[in-house]
PDB file of C-alpha atoms in Angstrom:
ATOM      1  CA  MET A 581     286.876 167.568 230.325  1.00 78.00           C
ATOM      2  CA  SER A 582     285.599 166.428 227.205  1.00 88.00           C
ATOM      3  CA  GLU A 583     281.917 167.080 225.943  1.00 90.00           C
ATOM      4  CA  ALA A 584     281.636 163.097 225.653  1.00 92.00           C
ATOM      5  CA  VAL A 585     282.475 162.987 229.422  1.00 90.00           C
ATOM      6  CA  GLN A 586     280.143 165.742 230.260  1.00 91.00           C
ATOM      7  CA  ASP A 587     277.228 163.860 228.331  1.00 93.00           C
ATOM      8  CA  ILE A 588     277.911 160.846 230.153  1.00 91.00           C
ATOM      9  CA  LEU A 589     277.879 162.625 233.676  1.00 90.00           C
ATOM     10  CA  GLN A 590     274.462 164.431 232.514  1.00 92.00           C
ATOM     11  CA  ARG A 591     272.934 161.042 231.606  1.00 93.00           C
ATOM     12  CA  ILE A 592     274.017 159.653 235.001  1.00 91.00           C
ATOM     13  CA  GLU A 593     272.408 162.445 236.825  1.00 90.00           C
ATOM     14  CA  GLN A 594     269.206 161.766 235.007  1.00 93.00           C
ATOM     15  CA  LEU A 595     268.974 158.133 236.044  1.00 93.00           C
ATOM     16  CA  PRO A 596     266.457 156.752 238.295  1.00 94.00           C
ATOM     17  CA  GLU A 597     267.953 155.998 241.676  1.00 92.00           C
ATOM     18  CA  ASP A 598     267.586 152.231 241.437  1.00 94.00           C
ATOM     19  CA  ASP A 599     269.419 152.753 238.212  1.00 94.00           C
ATOM     20  CA  ARG A 600     272.194 154.874 239.484  1.00 92.00           C
ATOM     21  CA  LEU A 601     272.899 152.277 242.467  1.00 92.00           C
ATOM     22  CA  LEU A 602     273.420 149.547 239.923  1.00 94.00           C
ATOM     23  CA  LEU A 603     275.705 151.819 237.819  1.00 94.00           C
ATOM     24  CA  GLU A 604     277.643 152.418 240.846  1.00 90.00           C
ATOM     25  CA  GLU A 605     277.934 149.116 242.269  1.00 92.00           C
ATOM     26  CA  ARG A 606     278.905 147.989 238.429  1.00 94.00           C
ATOM     27  CA  LEU A 607     281.434 150.447 238.529  1.00 91.00           C
ATOM     28  CA  LEU A 608     283.023 149.533 241.666  1.00 90.00           C
ATOM     29  CA  GLN A 609     283.249 145.840 240.553  1.00 93.00           C
ATOM     30  CA  LEU A 610     284.971 147.145 237.259  1.00 95.00           C
ATOM     31  CA  ALA A 611     287.287 149.167 239.123  1.00 93.00           C
ATOM     32  CA  GLU A 612     288.206 146.056 241.543  1.00 94.00           C
ATOM     33  CA  ALA A 613     288.580 143.830 238.666  1.00 96.00           C
ATOM     34  CA  GLU A 614     290.934 146.412 237.131  1.00 96.00           C
ATOM     35  CA  TRP A 615     292.841 146.936 240.068  1.00 96.00           C
ATOM     36  CA  LYS A 616     293.383 143.191 240.703  1.00 96.00           C
ATOM     37  CA  ARG A 617     294.741 142.951 236.929  1.00 97.00           C
ATOM     38  CA  GLU A 618     297.141 145.945 237.329  1.00 96.00           C
ATOM     39  CA  ALA A 619     298.403 144.335 240.943  1.00 97.00           C
ATOM     40  CA  GLU A 620     299.352 141.125 239.206  1.00 97.00           C
ATOM     41  CA  GLU A 621     301.064 142.544 236.707  1.00 97.00           C
ATOM     42  CA  ALA A 622     302.903 145.174 239.307  1.00 97.00           C
ATOM     43  CA  ARG A 623     303.635 142.113 241.403  1.00 97.00           C
ATOM     44  CA  ARG A 624     305.324 140.368 238.457  1.00 97.00           C
ATOM     45  CA  LEU A 625     307.277 143.539 237.943  1.00 97.00           C
ATOM     46  CA  ALA A 626     308.158 143.958 241.495  1.00 97.00           C
ATOM     47  CA  ARG A 627     309.612 140.431 241.679  1.00 96.00           C
ATOM     48  CA  GLN A 628     311.620 141.205 238.762  1.00 96.00           C
ATOM     49  CA  LYS A 629     312.722 144.344 240.374  1.00 95.00           C
ATOM     50  CA  GLY A 630     313.866 142.753 243.767  1.00 96.00           C
ATOM     51  CA  ILE A 631     311.410 144.934 245.657  1.00 96.00           C
ATOM     52  CA  ASP A 632     310.215 143.540 248.740  1.00 96.00           C
ATOM     53  CA  GLN A 633     308.806 145.020 252.330  1.00 95.00           C
ATOM     54  CA  GLU A 634     311.922 146.635 253.014  1.00 96.00           C
ATOM     55  CA  THR A 635     312.412 148.609 249.435  1.00 97.00           C
ATOM     56  CA  ILE A 636     308.640 149.715 250.155  1.00 96.00           C
ATOM     57  CA  ASP A 637     309.573 151.170 253.590  1.00 96.00           C
ATOM     58  CA  ARG A 638     312.538 152.836 252.776  1.00 96.00           C
ATOM     59  CA  ALA A 639     310.493 154.578 249.467  1.00 96.00           C
ATOM     60  CA  VAL A 640     307.873 155.633 252.088  1.00 95.00           C
ATOM     61  CA  GLU A 641     310.381 157.150 254.415  1.00 94.00           C
ATOM     62  CA  LYS A 642     312.187 158.964 251.742  1.00 93.00           C
ATOM     63  CA  VAL A 643     308.651 160.262 250.582  1.00 92.00           C
ATOM     64  CA  ARG A 644     307.920 161.330 254.090  1.00 90.00           C
ATOM     65  CA  TYR A 645     311.116 163.195 255.271  1.00 86.00           C
ATOM     66  CA  ARG A 646     312.545 164.280 251.791  1.00 75.00           C
ATOM     67  CA  PRO A 647     314.016 167.594 252.897  1.00 66.00           C
TER      68      PRO A 647
ATOM     69  CA  MET B 934     288.096 148.495 266.612  1.00 83.00           C
ATOM     70  CA  LYS B 935     289.699 151.201 264.616  1.00 87.00           C
ATOM     71  CA  ILE B 936     292.553 150.579 262.421  1.00 91.00           C
ATOM     72  CA  PHE B 937     294.893 153.264 260.689  1.00 93.00           C
ATOM     73  CA  PHE B 938     297.299 151.234 258.389  1.00 95.00           C
ATOM     74  CA  ASP B 939     300.344 152.986 257.210  1.00 95.00           C
ATOM     75  CA  THR B 940     301.100 153.734 253.654  1.00 96.00           C
ATOM     76  CA  ASN B 941     303.483 150.893 253.419  1.00 96.00           C
ATOM     77  CA  VAL B 942     300.864 148.156 253.973  1.00 96.00           C
ATOM     78  CA  TYR B 943     298.677 149.648 250.990  1.00 97.00           C
ATOM     79  CA  VAL B 944     301.507 149.791 248.788  1.00 97.00           C
ATOM     80  CA  ALA B 945     302.994 146.411 249.686  1.00 97.00           C
ATOM     81  CA  GLU B 946     299.307 145.005 249.294  1.00 96.00           C
ATOM     82  CA  ALA B 947     299.375 146.018 245.604  1.00 97.00           C
ATOM     83  CA  LEU B 948     303.001 145.225 244.643  1.00 97.00           C
ATOM     84  CA  LEU B 949     303.659 142.156 246.957  1.00 96.00           C
ATOM     85  CA  GLY B 950     300.335 140.542 248.335  1.00 93.00           C
ATOM     86  CA  GLU B 951     301.658 138.269 250.838  1.00 86.00           C
ATOM     87  CA  ALA B 952     300.845 139.422 254.410  1.00 91.00           C
ATOM     88  CA  ALA B 953     299.649 143.185 253.879  1.00 92.00           C
ATOM     89  CA  GLU B 954     296.908 141.470 251.741  1.00 93.00           C
ATOM     90  CA  GLU B 955     296.376 138.993 254.513  1.00 94.00           C
ATOM     91  CA  MET B 956     296.109 141.795 256.910  1.00 93.00           C
ATOM     92  CA  LEU B 957     293.795 143.854 255.418  1.00 93.00           C
ATOM     93  CA  ALA B 958     291.501 140.964 254.521  1.00 92.00           C
ATOM     94  CA  ALA B 959     291.289 139.879 258.079  1.00 94.00           C
ATOM     95  CA  THR B 960     290.423 143.523 259.337  1.00 93.00           C
ATOM     96  CA  GLU B 961     287.502 144.018 256.795  1.00 90.00           C
ATOM     97  CA  GLN B 962     286.396 139.981 257.645  1.00 91.00           C
ATOM     98  CA  ALA B 963     286.537 141.056 261.086  1.00 92.00           C
ATOM     99  CA  SER B 964     284.574 144.061 260.570  1.00 89.00           C
ATOM    100  CA  TRP B 965     286.876 146.576 261.793  1.00 91.00           C
ATOM    101  CA  ARG B 966     286.561 150.284 260.922  1.00 92.00           C
ATOM    102  CA  ILE B 967     289.470 151.192 258.442  1.00 94.00           C
ATOM    103  CA  TYR B 968     290.511 154.972 258.535  1.00 94.00           C
ATOM    104  CA  ALA B 969     292.819 156.988 256.211  1.00 94.00           C
ATOM    105  CA  THR B 970     293.519 160.348 255.227  1.00 93.00           C
ATOM    106  CA  GLY B 971     294.148 162.253 252.102  1.00 91.00           C
ATOM    107  CA  TYR B 972     298.066 162.748 253.052  1.00 90.00           C
ATOM    108  CA  LEU B 973     297.967 159.238 253.173  1.00 94.00           C
ATOM    109  CA  LEU B 974     296.620 158.792 249.599  1.00 95.00           C
ATOM    110  CA  ASP B 975     299.163 161.596 248.115  1.00 94.00           C
ATOM    111  CA  GLU B 976     301.834 159.653 249.878  1.00 95.00           C
ATOM    112  CA  LEU B 977     300.776 156.407 248.285  1.00 96.00           C
ATOM    113  CA  GLU B 978     300.794 157.763 245.007  1.00 95.00           C
ATOM    114  CA  ARG B 979     304.170 159.444 245.366  1.00 95.00           C
ATOM    115  CA  VAL B 980     305.711 156.259 246.669  1.00 96.00           C
ATOM    116  CA  MET B 981     304.045 154.041 243.835  1.00 97.00           C
ATOM    117  CA  THR B 982     305.073 156.402 241.066  1.00 96.00           C
ATOM    118  CA  GLU B 983     307.931 158.536 241.930  1.00 94.00           C
ATOM    119  CA  GLU B 984     310.017 156.088 244.002  1.00 95.00           C
ATOM    120  CA  LEU B 985     309.383 152.863 242.852  1.00 96.00           C
ATOM    121  CA  GLY B 986     308.398 153.530 239.273  1.00 96.00           C
ATOM    122  CA  PHE B 987     304.941 151.905 238.873  1.00 96.00           C
ATOM    123  CA  SER B 988     302.119 153.371 236.847  1.00 95.00           C
ATOM    124  CA  ARG B 989     299.987 156.243 237.778  1.00 94.00           C
ATOM    125  CA  ARG B 990     296.851 154.034 236.895  1.00 95.00           C
ATOM    126  CA  LEU B 991     297.505 151.359 239.637  1.00 96.00           C
ATOM    127  CA  ALA B 992     298.348 154.407 241.903  1.00 96.00           C
ATOM    128  CA  LEU B 993     294.842 155.950 241.135  1.00 95.00           C
ATOM    129  CA  LEU B 994     292.932 152.800 241.453  1.00 95.00           C
ATOM    130  CA  SER B 995     294.794 152.076 245.031  1.00 96.00           C
ATOM    131  CA  ARG B 996     293.763 155.322 246.053  1.00 95.00           C
ATOM    132  CA  ARG B 997     290.006 154.686 244.881  1.00 93.00           C
ATOM    133  CA  ARG B 998     290.172 151.477 246.563  1.00 94.00           C
ATOM    134  CA  ILE B 999     291.118 152.820 250.067  1.00 95.00           C
ATOM    135  CA  ILE B1000     288.348 155.297 249.703  1.00 93.00           C
ATOM    136  CA  GLY B1001     286.071 152.502 248.973  1.00 90.00           C
ATOM    137  CA  ARG B1002     287.003 150.495 251.792  1.00 91.00           C
ATOM    138  CA  ALA B1003     288.062 153.068 254.626  1.00 93.00           C
ATOM    139  CA  GLY B1004     286.390 156.159 256.548  1.00 92.00           C
ATOM    140  CA  MET B1005     288.166 159.095 255.237  1.00 91.00           C
ATOM    141  CA  VAL B1006     289.588 161.725 258.247  1.00 89.00           C
ATOM    142  CA  GLU B1007     291.423 164.513 258.272  1.00 80.00           C
ATOM    143  CA  PRO B1008     293.890 165.085 261.427  1.00 74.00           C
ATOM    144  CA  GLY B1009     292.795 168.543 262.963  1.00 68.00           C
ATOM    145  CA  ALA B1010     295.333 171.514 263.078  1.00 63.00           C
ATOM    146  CA  SER B1011     298.269 170.764 265.495  1.00 63.00           C
ATOM    147  CA  ARG B1012     297.820 172.193 268.898  1.00 64.00           C
ATOM    148  CA  HIS B1013     301.403 173.390 268.728  1.00 64.00           C
ATOM    149  CA  ALA B1014     302.654 176.586 267.021  1.00 62.00           C
ATOM    150  CA  VAL B1015     305.926 178.180 266.097  1.00 63.00           C
ATOM    151  CA  PRO B1016     305.434 181.903 266.048  1.00 61.00           C
ATOM    152  CA  GLN B1017     308.908 182.372 264.109  1.00 62.00           C
ATOM    153  CA  ASP B1018     307.601 180.393 261.425  1.00 63.00           C
ATOM    154  CA  VAL B1019     305.689 182.259 258.799  1.00 58.00           C
ATOM    155  CA  ALA B1020     304.436 178.805 257.480  1.00 60.00           C
ATOM    156  CA  ASP B1021     302.856 178.020 260.365  1.00 65.00           C
ATOM    157  CA  THR B1022     300.454 180.962 261.235  1.00 70.00           C
ATOM    158  CA  SER B1023     296.725 180.525 262.333  1.00 71.00           C
ATOM    159  CA  ILE B1024     296.105 182.725 259.111  1.00 74.00           C
ATOM    160  CA  LEU B1025     297.823 180.173 256.731  1.00 76.00           C
ATOM    161  CA  ARG B1026     296.269 177.099 258.527  1.00 75.00           C
ATOM    162  CA  ALA B1027     292.934 178.768 257.603  1.00 78.00           C
ATOM    163  CA  ALA B1028     293.917 179.284 254.135  1.00 79.00           C
ATOM    164  CA  ILE B1029     294.905 175.741 253.640  1.00 81.00           C
ATOM    165  CA  GLY B1030     291.663 174.679 255.383  1.00 79.00           C
ATOM    166  CA  VAL B1031     289.623 176.425 253.032  1.00 80.00           C
ATOM    167  CA  PHE B1032     291.406 174.866 249.868  1.00 81.00           C
ATOM    168  CA  GLN B1033     291.343 171.356 251.666  1.00 79.00           C
ATOM    169  CA  VAL B1034     287.443 171.385 251.653  1.00 77.00           C
ATOM    170  CA  GLN B1035     287.325 172.156 248.201  1.00 77.00           C
ATOM    171  CA  GLY B1036     289.684 168.882 247.568  1.00 77.00           C
ATOM    172  CA  TYR B1037     292.732 170.194 247.517  1.00 82.00           C
ATOM    173  CA  ALA B1038     295.920 168.369 249.533  1.00 81.00           C
ATOM    174  CA  VAL B1039     299.176 170.105 250.503  1.00 80.00           C
ATOM    175  CA  CYS B1040     301.768 168.795 247.946  1.00 79.00           C
ATOM    176  CA  GLU B1041     305.585 169.509 247.250  1.00 75.00           C
ATOM    177  CA  ASN B1042     306.275 171.718 244.856  1.00 77.00           C
ATOM    178  CA  GLY B1043     305.115 173.971 241.936  1.00 81.00           C
ATOM    179  CA  ASN B1044     305.979 171.966 239.089  1.00 82.00           C
ATOM    180  CA  LEU B1045     303.410 171.584 236.537  1.00 83.00           C
ATOM    181  CA  GLU B1046     301.833 167.757 236.725  1.00 81.00           C
ATOM    182  CA  PRO B1047     299.464 166.769 234.053  1.00 77.00           C
ATOM    183  CA  GLY B1048     295.981 166.151 235.539  1.00 77.00           C
ATOM    184  CA  PHE B1049     296.441 168.382 238.736  1.00 81.00           C
ATOM    185  CA  GLU B1050     295.373 171.829 239.418  1.00 82.00           C
ATOM    186  CA  LYS B1051     297.572 173.740 241.718  1.00 85.00           C
ATOM    187  CA  VAL B1052     297.285 176.542 244.078  1.00 86.00           C
ATOM    188  CA  ALA B1053     300.160 178.400 245.646  1.00 85.00           C
ATOM    189  CA  LEU B1054     299.705 180.435 248.676  1.00 84.00           C
ATOM    190  CA  TYR B1055     301.605 183.573 248.949  1.00 79.00           C
ATOM    191  CA  ALA B1056     302.778 185.840 251.898  1.00 73.00           C
ATOM    192  CA  ASP B1057     303.430 189.575 252.400  1.00 71.00           C
ATOM    193  CA  LYS B1058     306.883 191.240 253.202  1.00 64.00           C
ATOM    194  CA  ASP B1059     305.867 190.320 257.000  1.00 66.00           C
ATOM    195  CA  GLY B1060     305.192 186.896 256.465  1.00 62.00           C
ATOM    196  CA  GLU B1061     301.218 187.097 256.501  1.00 69.00           C
ATOM    197  CA  PHE B1062     299.271 184.969 254.018  1.00 72.00           C
ATOM    198  CA  GLN B1063     298.293 187.465 251.161  1.00 76.00           C
ATOM    199  CA  HIS B1064     296.913 185.860 248.179  1.00 79.00           C
ATOM    200  CA  SER B1065     296.659 182.971 246.204  1.00 82.00           C
ATOM    201  CA  ALA B1066     297.740 182.002 242.515  1.00 84.00           C
ATOM    202  CA  ARG B1067     296.579 178.987 240.277  1.00 84.00           C
ATOM    203  CA  GLN B1068     298.340 177.186 238.385  1.00 85.00           C
ATOM    204  CA  ILE B1069     296.789 177.140 234.364  1.00 83.00           C
ATOM    205  CA  PRO B1070     297.388 174.294 232.100  1.00 82.00           C
ATOM    206  CA  ASN B1071     300.866 175.561 230.356  1.00 83.00           C
ATOM    207  CA  GLY B1072     302.406 175.950 233.646  1.00 82.00           C
ATOM    208  CA  GLN B1073     301.986 179.727 234.433  1.00 83.00           C
ATOM    209  CA  TRP B1074     300.279 181.324 237.441  1.00 82.00           C
ATOM    210  CA  THR B1075     297.466 183.339 237.530  1.00 82.00           C
ATOM    211  CA  SER B1076     296.308 185.570 240.499  1.00 78.00           C
ATOM    212  CA  LYS B1077     293.295 187.813 240.776  1.00 69.00           C
ATOM    213  CA  ALA B1078     295.562 189.683 243.087  1.00 61.00           C
ATOM    214  CA  ARG B1079     297.945 190.341 240.335  1.00 53.00           C
ATOM    215  CA  ASN B1080     295.213 189.984 237.597  1.00 49.00           C
ATOM    216  CA  ARG B1081     297.797 188.609 234.796  1.00 48.00           C
ATOM    217  CA  ALA B1082     299.741 185.222 234.308  1.00 47.00           C
ATOM    218  CA  LYS B1083     303.095 185.393 235.837  1.00 49.00           C
ATOM    219  CA  PRO B1084     305.917 183.241 233.912  1.00 46.00           C
ATOM    220  CA  ALA B1085     306.323 179.968 235.879  1.00 45.00           C
ATOM    221  CA  THR B1086     309.974 180.069 235.393  1.00 45.00           C
ATOM    222  CA  ALA B1087     310.412 182.377 237.957  1.00 45.00           C
ATOM    223  CA  PRO B1088     307.645 182.782 240.269  1.00 52.00           C
ATOM    224  CA  PRO B1089     308.285 183.926 243.803  1.00 58.00           C
ATOM    225  CA  PRO B1090     308.801 181.321 246.490  1.00 63.00           C
ATOM    226  CA  PRO B1091     305.257 180.707 248.074  1.00 66.00           C
ATOM    227  CA  LEU B1092     304.641 179.387 251.396  1.00 63.00           C
ATOM    228  CA  ARG B1093     302.759 176.405 250.526  1.00 69.00           C
ATOM    229  CA  VAL B1094     301.560 174.750 247.321  1.00 71.00           C
ATOM    230  CA  LEU B1095     298.117 172.793 247.134  1.00 72.00           C
ATOM    231  CA  ARG B1096     297.186 170.270 244.693  1.00 73.00           C
ATOM    232  CA  GLU B1097     293.663 169.636 243.712  1.00 69.00           C
ATOM    233  CA  ALA B1098     293.234 165.780 245.047  1.00 54.00           C
ATOM    234  CA  ALA B1099     289.986 165.565 244.069  1.00 42.00           C
ATOM    235  CA  PHE B1100     290.150 165.652 240.503  1.00 44.00           C
ATOM    236  CA  HIS B1101     292.333 162.238 240.655  1.00 41.00           C
ATOM    237  CA  GLN B1102     289.510 160.948 242.968  1.00 39.00           C
ATOM    238  CA  GLY B1103     286.923 160.976 240.532  1.00 38.00           C
ATOM    239  CA  LEU B1104     285.053 163.515 242.688  1.00 37.00           C
ATOM    240  CA  PRO B1105     283.002 166.545 241.404  1.00 36.00           C
ATOM    241  CA  ARG B1106     285.506 169.091 240.217  1.00 37.00           C
ATOM    242  CA  THR B1107     285.136 172.135 242.395  1.00 37.00           C
ATOM    243  CA  ARG B1108     286.769 175.885 241.777  1.00 36.00           C
ATOM    244  CA  MET B1109     287.250 178.431 244.267  1.00 35.00           C
ATOM    245  CA  ALA B1110     285.330 181.501 243.874  1.00 29.00           C
TER     246      ALA B1110
END
């Protein structure tokens, strides 16, 4: 973990409770927005590759029952 | 109502939208409780990245999203045991449990995976759990029992390998004493 990340984590720990809750809420919103952007791009790629529910079911089965 | 969606529902939600997305949205709207397990999260990541070739970033964001909307549960140890199976002893299950509470999850192999810390559990000649080894960033294994790094190219076959799921879930990183 870099010093910059450690520094940010320390600052977060020192925040008052209300600010921490606000920060957590904002981070959740950012993560949700990022997931939506990534999912949109992934869905475009999935259409190009011809991925459908059957492809996904087979991939799960392959990972789950891999010898 | 309690709901446990299988991995393919979450993968379909991310990659297809459509019915899977509507099903999850309807479940949340109805205030039904959704549950998931660490195994499901690991499987989701492997399916998205290794099998279907999508980015680890999307898999990581999907994992976090599930953690945010679902109650995390872990199934208890199986009531059934196979006495002849050295990988199915109560001692090994307890050892795995110790690592699981530290944020590790059982994984498939001891290959080096950037971003993950792995531990391997080893047995003695009678098949009883003996010691654990931790993978260091260059892929070698270090163990207090051996007190020196062993080359990654020819490690003895471990009973089980676990990787630190907590690191990827953004949870506090913990280390075994």
